[in-house]
C-alpha positions as YAML, in Angstrom:
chain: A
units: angstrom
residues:
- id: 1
  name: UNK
  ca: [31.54, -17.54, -11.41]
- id: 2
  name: UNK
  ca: [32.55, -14.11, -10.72]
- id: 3
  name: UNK
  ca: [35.26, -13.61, -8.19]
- id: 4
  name: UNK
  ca: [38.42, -12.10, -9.32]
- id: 5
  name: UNK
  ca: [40.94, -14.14, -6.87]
- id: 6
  name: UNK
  ca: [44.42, -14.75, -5.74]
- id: 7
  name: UNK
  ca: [46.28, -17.73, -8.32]
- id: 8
  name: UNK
  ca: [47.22, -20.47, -5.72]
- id: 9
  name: UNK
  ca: [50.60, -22.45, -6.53]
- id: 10
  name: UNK
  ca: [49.17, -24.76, -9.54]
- id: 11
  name: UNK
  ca: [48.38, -28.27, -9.22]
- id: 12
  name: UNK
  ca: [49.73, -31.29, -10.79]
- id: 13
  name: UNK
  ca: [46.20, -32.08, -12.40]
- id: 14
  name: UNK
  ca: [46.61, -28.60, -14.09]
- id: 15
  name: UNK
  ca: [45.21, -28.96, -17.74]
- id: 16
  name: UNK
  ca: [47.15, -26.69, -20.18]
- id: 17
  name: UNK
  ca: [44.76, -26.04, -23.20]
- id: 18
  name: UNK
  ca: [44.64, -24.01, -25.97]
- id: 19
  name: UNK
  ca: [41.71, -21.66, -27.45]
- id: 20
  name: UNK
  ca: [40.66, -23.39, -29.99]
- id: 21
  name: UNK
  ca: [37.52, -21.15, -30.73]
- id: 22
  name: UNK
  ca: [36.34, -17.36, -29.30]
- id: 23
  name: UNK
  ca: [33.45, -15.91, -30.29]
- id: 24
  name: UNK
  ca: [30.66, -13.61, -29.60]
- id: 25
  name: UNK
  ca: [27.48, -15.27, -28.83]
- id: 26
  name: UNK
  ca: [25.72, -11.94, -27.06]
- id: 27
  name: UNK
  ca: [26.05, -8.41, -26.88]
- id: 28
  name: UNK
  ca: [29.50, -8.39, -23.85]
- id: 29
  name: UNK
  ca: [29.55, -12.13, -24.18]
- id: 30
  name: UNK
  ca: [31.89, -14.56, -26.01]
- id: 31
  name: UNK
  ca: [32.28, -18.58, -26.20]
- id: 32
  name: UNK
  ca: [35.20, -19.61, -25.21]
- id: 33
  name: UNK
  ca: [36.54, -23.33, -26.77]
- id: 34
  name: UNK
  ca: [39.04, -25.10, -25.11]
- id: 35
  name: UNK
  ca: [41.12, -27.75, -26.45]
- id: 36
  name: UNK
  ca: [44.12, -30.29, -25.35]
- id: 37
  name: UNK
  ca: [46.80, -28.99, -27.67]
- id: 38
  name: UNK
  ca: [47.88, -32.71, -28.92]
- id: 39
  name: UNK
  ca: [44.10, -33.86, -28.94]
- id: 40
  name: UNK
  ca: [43.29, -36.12, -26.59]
- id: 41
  name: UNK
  ca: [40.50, -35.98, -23.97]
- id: 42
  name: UNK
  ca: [39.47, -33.82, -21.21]
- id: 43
  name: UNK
  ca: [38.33, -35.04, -18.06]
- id: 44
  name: UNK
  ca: [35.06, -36.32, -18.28]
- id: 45
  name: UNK
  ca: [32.50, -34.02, -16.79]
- id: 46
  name: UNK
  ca: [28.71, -33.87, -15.79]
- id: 47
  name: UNK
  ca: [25.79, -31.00, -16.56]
- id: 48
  name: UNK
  ca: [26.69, -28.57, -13.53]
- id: 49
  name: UNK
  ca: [30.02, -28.63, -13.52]
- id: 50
  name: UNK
  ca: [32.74, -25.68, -13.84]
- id: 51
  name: UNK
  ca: [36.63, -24.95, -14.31]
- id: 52
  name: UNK
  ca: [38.75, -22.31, -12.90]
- id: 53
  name: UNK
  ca: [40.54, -20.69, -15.61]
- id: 54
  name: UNK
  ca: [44.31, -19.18, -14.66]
- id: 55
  name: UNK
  ca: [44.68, -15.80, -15.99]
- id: 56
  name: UNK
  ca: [47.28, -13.42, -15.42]
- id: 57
  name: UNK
  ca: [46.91, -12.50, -11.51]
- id: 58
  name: UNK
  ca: [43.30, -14.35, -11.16]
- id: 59
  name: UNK
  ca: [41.56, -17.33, -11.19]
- id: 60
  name: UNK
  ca: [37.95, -17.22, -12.29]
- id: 61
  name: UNK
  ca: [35.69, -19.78, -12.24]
- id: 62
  name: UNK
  ca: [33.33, -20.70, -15.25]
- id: 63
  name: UNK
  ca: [30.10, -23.14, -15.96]
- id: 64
  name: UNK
  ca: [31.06, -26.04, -18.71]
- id: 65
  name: UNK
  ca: [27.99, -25.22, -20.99]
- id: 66
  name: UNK
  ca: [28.77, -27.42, -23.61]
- id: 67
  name: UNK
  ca: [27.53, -31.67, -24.18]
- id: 68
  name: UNK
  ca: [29.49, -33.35, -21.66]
- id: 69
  name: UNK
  ca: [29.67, -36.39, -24.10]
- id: 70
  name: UNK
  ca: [31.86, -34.53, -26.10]
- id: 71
  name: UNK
  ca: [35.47, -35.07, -24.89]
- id: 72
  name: UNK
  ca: [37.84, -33.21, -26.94]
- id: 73
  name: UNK
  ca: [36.26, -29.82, -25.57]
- id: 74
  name: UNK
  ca: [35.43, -27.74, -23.10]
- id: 75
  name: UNK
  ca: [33.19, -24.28, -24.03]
- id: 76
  name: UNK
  ca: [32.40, -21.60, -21.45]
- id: 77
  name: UNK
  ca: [30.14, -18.77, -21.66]
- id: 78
  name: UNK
  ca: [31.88, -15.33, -20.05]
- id: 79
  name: UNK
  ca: [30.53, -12.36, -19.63]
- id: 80
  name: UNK
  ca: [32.61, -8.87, -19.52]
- id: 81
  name: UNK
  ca: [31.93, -7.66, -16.14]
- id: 82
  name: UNK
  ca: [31.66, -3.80, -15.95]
- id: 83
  name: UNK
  ca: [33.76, -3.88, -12.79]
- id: 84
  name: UNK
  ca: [36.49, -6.51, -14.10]
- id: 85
  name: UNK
  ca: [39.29, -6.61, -12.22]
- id: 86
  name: UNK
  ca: [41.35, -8.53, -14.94]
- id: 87
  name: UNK
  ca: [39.36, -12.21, -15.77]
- id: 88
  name: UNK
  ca: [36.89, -11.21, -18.04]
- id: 89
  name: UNK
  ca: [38.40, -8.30, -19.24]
- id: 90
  name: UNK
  ca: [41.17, -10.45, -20.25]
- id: 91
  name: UNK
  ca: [39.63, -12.54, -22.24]
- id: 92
  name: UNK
  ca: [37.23, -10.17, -24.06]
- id: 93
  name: UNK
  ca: [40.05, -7.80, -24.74]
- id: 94
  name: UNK
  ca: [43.51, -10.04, -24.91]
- id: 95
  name: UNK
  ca: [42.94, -13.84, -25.32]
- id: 96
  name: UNK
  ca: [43.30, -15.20, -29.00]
- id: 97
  name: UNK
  ca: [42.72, -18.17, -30.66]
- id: 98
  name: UNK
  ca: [45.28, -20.70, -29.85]
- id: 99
  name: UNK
  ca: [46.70, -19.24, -26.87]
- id: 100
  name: UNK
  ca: [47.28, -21.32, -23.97]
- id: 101
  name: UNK
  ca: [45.55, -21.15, -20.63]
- id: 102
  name: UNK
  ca: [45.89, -23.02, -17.66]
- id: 103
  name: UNK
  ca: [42.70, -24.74, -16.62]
- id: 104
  name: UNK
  ca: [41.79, -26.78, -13.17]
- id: 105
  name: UNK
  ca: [39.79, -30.11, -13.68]
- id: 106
  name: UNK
  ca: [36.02, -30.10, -13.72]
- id: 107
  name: UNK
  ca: [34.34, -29.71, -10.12]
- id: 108
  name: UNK
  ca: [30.46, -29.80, -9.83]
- id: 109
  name: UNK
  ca: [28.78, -28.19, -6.55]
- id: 110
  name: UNK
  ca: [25.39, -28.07, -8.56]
- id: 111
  name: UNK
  ca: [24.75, -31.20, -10.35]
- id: 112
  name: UNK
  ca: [21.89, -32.57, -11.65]
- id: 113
  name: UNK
  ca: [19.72, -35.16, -9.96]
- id: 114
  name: UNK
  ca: [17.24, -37.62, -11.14]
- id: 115
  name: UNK
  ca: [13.97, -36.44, -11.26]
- id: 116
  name: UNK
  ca: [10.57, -37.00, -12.64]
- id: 117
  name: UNK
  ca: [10.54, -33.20, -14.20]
- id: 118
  name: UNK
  ca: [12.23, -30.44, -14.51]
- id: 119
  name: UNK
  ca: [11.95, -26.50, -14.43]
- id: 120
  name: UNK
  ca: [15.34, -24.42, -14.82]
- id: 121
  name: UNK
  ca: [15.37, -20.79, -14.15]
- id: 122
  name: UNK
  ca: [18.02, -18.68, -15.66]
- id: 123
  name: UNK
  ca: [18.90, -15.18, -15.86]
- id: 124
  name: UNK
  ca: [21.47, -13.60, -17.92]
- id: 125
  name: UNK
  ca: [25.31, -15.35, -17.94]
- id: 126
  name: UNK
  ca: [23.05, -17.97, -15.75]
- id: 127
  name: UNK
  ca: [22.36, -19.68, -18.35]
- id: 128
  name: UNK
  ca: [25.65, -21.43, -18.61]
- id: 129
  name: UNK
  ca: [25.03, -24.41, -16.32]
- id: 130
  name: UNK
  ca: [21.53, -24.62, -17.31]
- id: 131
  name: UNK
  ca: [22.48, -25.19, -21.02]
- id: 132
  name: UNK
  ca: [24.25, -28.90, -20.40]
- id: 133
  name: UNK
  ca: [21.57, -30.05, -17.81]
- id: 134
  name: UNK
  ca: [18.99, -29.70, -20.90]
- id: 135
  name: UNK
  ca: [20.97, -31.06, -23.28]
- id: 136
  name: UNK
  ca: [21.03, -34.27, -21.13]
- id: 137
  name: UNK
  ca: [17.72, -34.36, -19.47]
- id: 138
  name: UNK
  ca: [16.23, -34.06, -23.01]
- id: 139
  name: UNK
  ca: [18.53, -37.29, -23.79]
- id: 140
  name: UNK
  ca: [17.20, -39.08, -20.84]
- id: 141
  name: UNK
  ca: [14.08, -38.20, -22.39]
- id: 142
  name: UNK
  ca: [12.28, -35.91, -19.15]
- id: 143
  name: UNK
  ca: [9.90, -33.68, -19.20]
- id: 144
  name: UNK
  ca: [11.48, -30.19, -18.82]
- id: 145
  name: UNK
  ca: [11.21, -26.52, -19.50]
- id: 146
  name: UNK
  ca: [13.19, -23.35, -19.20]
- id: 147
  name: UNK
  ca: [12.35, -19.51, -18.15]
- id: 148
  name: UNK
  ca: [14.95, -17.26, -19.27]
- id: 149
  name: UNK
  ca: [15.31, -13.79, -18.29]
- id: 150
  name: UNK
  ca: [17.83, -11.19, -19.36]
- id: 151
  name: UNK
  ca: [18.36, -7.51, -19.49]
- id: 152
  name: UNK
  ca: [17.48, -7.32, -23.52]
- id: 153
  name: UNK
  ca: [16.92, -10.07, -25.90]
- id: 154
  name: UNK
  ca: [20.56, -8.96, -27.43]
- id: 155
  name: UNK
  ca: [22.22, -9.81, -24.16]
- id: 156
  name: UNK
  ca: [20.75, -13.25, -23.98]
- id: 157
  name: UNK
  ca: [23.36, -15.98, -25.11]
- id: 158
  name: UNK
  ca: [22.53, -19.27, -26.50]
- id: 159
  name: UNK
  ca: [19.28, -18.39, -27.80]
- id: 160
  name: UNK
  ca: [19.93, -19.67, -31.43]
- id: 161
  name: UNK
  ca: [20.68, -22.92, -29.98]
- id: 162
  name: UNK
  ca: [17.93, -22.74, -27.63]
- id: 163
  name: UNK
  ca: [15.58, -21.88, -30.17]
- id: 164
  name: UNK
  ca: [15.63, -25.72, -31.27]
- id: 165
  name: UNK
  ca: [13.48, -26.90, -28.29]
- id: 166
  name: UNK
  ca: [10.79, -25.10, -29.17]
- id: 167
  name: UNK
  ca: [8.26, -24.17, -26.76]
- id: 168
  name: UNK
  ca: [9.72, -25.83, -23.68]
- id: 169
  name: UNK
  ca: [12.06, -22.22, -23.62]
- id: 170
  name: UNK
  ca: [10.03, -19.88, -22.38]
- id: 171
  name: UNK
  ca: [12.31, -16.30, -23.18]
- id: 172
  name: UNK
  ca: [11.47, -13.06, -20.92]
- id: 173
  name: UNK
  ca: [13.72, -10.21, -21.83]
- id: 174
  name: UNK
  ca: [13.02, -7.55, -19.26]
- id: 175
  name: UNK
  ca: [12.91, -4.73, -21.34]
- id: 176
  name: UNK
  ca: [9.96, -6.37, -23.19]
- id: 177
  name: UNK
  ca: [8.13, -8.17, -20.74]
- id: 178
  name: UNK
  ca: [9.36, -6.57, -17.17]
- id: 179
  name: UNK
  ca: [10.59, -8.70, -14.28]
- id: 180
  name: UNK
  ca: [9.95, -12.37, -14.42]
- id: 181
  name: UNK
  ca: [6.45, -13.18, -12.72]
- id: 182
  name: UNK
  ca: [7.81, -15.79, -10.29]
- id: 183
  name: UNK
  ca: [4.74, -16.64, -8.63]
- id: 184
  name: UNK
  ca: [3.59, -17.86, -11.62]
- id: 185
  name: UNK
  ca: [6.76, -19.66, -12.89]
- id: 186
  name: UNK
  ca: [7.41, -21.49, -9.55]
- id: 187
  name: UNK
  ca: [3.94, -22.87, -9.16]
- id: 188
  name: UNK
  ca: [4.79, -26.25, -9.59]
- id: 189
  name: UNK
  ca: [4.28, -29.51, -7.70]
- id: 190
  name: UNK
  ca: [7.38, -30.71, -5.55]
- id: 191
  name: UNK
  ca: [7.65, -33.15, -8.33]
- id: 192
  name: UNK
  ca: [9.16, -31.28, -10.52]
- id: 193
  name: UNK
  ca: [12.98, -30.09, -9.37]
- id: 194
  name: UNK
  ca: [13.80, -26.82, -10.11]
- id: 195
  name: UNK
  ca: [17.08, -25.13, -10.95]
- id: 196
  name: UNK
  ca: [18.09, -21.66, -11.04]
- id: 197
  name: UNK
  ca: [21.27, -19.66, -11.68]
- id: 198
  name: UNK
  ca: [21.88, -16.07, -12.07]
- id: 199
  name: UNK
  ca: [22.12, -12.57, -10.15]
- id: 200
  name: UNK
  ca: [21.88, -12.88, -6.18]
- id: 201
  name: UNK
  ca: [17.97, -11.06, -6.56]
- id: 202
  name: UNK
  ca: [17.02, -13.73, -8.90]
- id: 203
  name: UNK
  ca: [18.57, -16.57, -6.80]
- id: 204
  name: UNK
  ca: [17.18, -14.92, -3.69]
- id: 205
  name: UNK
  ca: [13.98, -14.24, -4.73]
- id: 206
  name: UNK
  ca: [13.56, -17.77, -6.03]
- id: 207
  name: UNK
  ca: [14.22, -18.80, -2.58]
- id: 208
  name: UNK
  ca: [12.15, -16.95, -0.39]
- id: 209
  name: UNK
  ca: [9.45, -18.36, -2.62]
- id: 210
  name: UNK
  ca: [10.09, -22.07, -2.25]
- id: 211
  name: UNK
  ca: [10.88, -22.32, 1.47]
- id: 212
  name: UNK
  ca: [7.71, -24.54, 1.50]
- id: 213
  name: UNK
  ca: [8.50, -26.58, -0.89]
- id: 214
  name: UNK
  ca: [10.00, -30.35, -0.38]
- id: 215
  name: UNK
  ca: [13.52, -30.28, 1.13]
- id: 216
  name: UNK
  ca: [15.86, -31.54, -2.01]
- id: 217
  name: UNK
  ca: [13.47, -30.32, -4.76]
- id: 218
  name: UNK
  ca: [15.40, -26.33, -5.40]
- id: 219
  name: UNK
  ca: [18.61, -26.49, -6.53]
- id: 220
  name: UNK
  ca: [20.85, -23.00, -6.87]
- id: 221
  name: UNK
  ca: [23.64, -21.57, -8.05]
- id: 222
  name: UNK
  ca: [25.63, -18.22, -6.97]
- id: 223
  name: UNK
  ca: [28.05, -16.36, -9.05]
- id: 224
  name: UNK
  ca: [28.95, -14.66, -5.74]
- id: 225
  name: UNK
  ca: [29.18, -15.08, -1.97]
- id: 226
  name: UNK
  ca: [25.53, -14.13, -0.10]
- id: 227
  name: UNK
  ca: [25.79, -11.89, 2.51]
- id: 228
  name: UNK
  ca: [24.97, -14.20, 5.50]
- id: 229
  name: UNK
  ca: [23.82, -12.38, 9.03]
- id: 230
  name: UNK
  ca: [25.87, -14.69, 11.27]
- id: 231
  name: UNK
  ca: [29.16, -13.92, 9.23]
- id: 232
  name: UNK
  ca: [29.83, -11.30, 11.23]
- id: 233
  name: UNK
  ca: [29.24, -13.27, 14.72]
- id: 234
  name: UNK
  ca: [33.00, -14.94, 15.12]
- id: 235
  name: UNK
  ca: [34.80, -16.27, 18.12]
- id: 236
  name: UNK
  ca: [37.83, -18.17, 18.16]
- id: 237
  name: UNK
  ca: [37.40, -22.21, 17.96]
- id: 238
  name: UNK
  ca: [40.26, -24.88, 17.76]
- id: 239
  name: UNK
  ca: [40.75, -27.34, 14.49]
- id: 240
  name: UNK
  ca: [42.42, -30.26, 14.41]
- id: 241
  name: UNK
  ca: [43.84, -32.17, 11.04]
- id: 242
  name: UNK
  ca: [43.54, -35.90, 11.47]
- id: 243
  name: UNK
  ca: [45.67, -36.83, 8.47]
- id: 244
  name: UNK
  ca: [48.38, -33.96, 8.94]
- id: 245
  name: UNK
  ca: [48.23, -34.10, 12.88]
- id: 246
  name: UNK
  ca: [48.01, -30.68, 13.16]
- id: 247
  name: UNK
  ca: [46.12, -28.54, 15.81]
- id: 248
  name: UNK
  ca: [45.40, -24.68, 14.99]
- id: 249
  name: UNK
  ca: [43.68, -22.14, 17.40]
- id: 250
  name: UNK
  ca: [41.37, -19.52, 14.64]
- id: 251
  name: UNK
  ca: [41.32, -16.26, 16.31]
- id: 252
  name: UNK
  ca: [37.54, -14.52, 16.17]
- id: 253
  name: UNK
  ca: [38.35, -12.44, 12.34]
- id: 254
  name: UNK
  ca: [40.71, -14.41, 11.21]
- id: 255
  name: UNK
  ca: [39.73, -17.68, 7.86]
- id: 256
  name: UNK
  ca: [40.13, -21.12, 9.04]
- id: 257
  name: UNK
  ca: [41.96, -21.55, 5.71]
- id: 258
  name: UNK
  ca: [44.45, -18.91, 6.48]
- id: 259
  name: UNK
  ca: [44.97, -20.52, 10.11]
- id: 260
  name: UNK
  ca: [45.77, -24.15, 8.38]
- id: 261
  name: UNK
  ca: [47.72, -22.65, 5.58]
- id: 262
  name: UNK
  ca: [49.88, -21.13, 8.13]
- id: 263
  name: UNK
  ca: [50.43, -24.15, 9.72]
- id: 264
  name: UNK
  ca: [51.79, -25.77, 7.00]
- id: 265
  name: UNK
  ca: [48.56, -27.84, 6.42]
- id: 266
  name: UNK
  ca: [48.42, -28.28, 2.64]
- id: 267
  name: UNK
  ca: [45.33, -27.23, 1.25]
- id: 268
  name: UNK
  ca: [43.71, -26.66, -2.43]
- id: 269
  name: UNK
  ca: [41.50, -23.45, -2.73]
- id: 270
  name: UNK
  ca: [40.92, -20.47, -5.13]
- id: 271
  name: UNK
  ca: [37.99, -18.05, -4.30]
- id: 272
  name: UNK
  ca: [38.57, -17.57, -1.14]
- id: 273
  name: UNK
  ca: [34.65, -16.68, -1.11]
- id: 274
  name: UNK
  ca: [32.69, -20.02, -0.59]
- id: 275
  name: UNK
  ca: [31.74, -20.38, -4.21]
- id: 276
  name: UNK
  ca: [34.06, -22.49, -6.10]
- id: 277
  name: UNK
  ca: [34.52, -25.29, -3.71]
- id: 278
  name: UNK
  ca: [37.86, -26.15, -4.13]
- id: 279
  name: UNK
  ca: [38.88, -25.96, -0.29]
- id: 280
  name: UNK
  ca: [36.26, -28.33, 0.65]
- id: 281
  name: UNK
  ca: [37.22, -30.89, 3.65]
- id: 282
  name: UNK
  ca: [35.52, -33.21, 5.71]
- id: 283
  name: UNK
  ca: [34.07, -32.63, 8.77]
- id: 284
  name: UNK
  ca: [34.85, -36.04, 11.31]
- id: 285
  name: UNK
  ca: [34.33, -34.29, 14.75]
- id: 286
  name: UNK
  ca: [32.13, -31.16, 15.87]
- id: 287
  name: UNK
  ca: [29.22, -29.07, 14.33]
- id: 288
  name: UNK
  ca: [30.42, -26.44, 11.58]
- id: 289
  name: UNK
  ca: [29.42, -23.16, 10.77]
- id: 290
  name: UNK
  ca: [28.33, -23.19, 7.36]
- id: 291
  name: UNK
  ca: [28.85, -19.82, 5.64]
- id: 292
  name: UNK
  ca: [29.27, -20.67, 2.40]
- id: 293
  name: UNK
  ca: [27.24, -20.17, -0.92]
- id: 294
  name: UNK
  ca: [27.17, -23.54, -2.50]
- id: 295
  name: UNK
  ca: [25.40, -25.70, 0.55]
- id: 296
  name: UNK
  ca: [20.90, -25.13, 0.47]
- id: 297
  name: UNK
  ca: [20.05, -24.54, 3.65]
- id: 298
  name: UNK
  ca: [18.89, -27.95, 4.18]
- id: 299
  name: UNK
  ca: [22.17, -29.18, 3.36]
- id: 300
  name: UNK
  ca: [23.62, -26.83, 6.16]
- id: 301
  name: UNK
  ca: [22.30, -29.18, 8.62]
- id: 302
  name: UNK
  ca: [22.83, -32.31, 7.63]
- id: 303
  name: UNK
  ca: [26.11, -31.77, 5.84]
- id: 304
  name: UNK
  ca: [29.39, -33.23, 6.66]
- id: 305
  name: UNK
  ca: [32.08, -31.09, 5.07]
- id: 306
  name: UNK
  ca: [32.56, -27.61, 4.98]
- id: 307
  name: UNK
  ca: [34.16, -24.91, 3.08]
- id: 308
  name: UNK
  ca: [37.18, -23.21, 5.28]
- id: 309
  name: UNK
  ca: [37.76, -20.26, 3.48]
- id: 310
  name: UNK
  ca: [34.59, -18.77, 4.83]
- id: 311
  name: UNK
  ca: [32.81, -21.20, 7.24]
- id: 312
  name: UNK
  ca: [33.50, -21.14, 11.11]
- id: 313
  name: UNK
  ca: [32.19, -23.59, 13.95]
- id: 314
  name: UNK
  ca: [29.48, -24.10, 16.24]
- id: 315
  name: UNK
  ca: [31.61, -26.12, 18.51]
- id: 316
  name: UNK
  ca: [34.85, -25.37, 20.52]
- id: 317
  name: UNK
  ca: [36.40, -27.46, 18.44]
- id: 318
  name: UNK
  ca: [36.45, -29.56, 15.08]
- id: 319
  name: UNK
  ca: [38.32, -32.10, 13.51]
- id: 320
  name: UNK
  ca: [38.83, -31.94, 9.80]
- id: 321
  name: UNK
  ca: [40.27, -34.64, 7.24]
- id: 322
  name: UNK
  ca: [43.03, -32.79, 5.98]
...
């Protein structure tokens, strides 16, 4: 993920881990190790999955890219973002090998189903995510294969590793072979699930050309909220908290998370965008608003929880397990 954010009071699942390994696997990227300092296991984890990383002033959140059957580890792929405002900065330019870092537990917003086959689109730092799901969907012996776009073939992580699979990675640097042909790539039967992370035009493009494809089949991920038309449509809606018994009024341009927070509702969140996932809470009463960036947009209307740090409501009124 890519949002520079506010560091919420920490958590008592907290992990504090140490770096046991940073290195440079791409021209402005670096592998990042992470490791319980007295050796015992992480939280198990499955292909899809990320951790926020506390950093001085931020929390970022990062894709677990490594084989979720090994326990004593965590390794994340970051890229230095030109316009850093202090998380990947800080760890290209000032984290060292056994430093500590704090680290929340493993969430997954994009996991991987069971399917018959599978096609995984990537482009550039996208490739984070992707790289467990194969390493698992080649155990569970699947069919599979991978596109993989980038900027140059020297900004493209993983590819030694990749390079093992043979020709099921299909590798499309742009300065060698131009934009990736998506017509082409996404002609597939709804059969085959597809999976795609990267930059918003990637992600966006891959959707515009699979809105006729069978609902549950394309699976994304964002490293940053969408712009969404109706975000800008607000009116003021009540929420009630069944568990806290607490009833807030949100004024029209003002966060439902900011209206529970300041009601003393006790809440877990980080991005503050719709992306992590962290602030997510179950919808019991009324029709939400779904402005967030991890739901599909068949998801949006079926789904019953919602994200409060972005999304609004349809109804006068909801009621929220919190």
């Amino acid at each position: 993920m890519r949002s520079d954010t506010a560091v919420p009071p920490s958590g008592t699942d907290d992990l504090q881990l140490v770096v046991s390994e940073l290195s440079r696997c791409a021209d402005g990227v670096v592998s990042l190790v992470l490791a319980d300092p007295q050796g015992r296991e992480l939280p198990a984890w499955e292909p899809g999955a990320h951790v926020d990383v506390c950093m001085p002033g931020v929390t970022r959140q990062y894709s677990l890219c490594g084989d979720p059957r090994e326990r004593g580890t965590y390794r994340l792929g970051v890229l230095l973002e030109p316009e850093s405002r202090g998380g990947s900065k800080f760890i290209h330019e000032q984290l060292c090998a056994e430093q500590t870092l704090t680290v929340h537990p493993p969430r997954n917003h994009f996991a991987l189903e069971d399917a018959a086959e599978y096609l995984f689109v990537a482009g550039g730092i996208g490739i984070t995510p992707i790289v467990a799901m194969i390493t698992e969907v080649e155990r569970r012996g699947r069919p599979w294969r991978l596109v993989y776009g980038g900027r140059q073939r020297s900004s493209m992580a993983f590819l030694d590793e990749l390079a093992a699979y043979g020709d099921k990675v299909v590798v499309r640097p742009q300065d060698e072979f131009g934009l990736l042909d998506l017509d082409e790539i996404l002609d597939v039967p709804d059969s085959v699930h597809i999976y795609c992370c990267g930059p918003e035009p990637l992600i966006a493009a891959v959707e515009e050309r699979c809105t006729r494809r069978a609902a549950g089949t394309l699976h994304v991920e964002r490293f940053a909220a969408r712009e969404l038309p109706e975000a800008g449509e607000q009116t003021a809606f009540e929420v009630h908290c069944q568990e806290s018994d607490v009833t807030v009024t949100v004024a029209a341009g003002q966060s439902m998370l900011d209206a529970l927070l300041d009601a003393g509702v006790d809440l877990n969140f980080d991005c503050r965008e719709g992306t992590c996932g962290s602030c997510e809470l179950e919808v019991l009463e009324g029709r939400p608003l779904h402005l967030d960036s991890i739901l599909s947009v068949a998801e949006r209307e079926t789904a019953e929880i919602i994200f409060p740090c972005v999304s609004r409501a349809r109804s006068d009124r909801l009621v929220l397990d919190a």
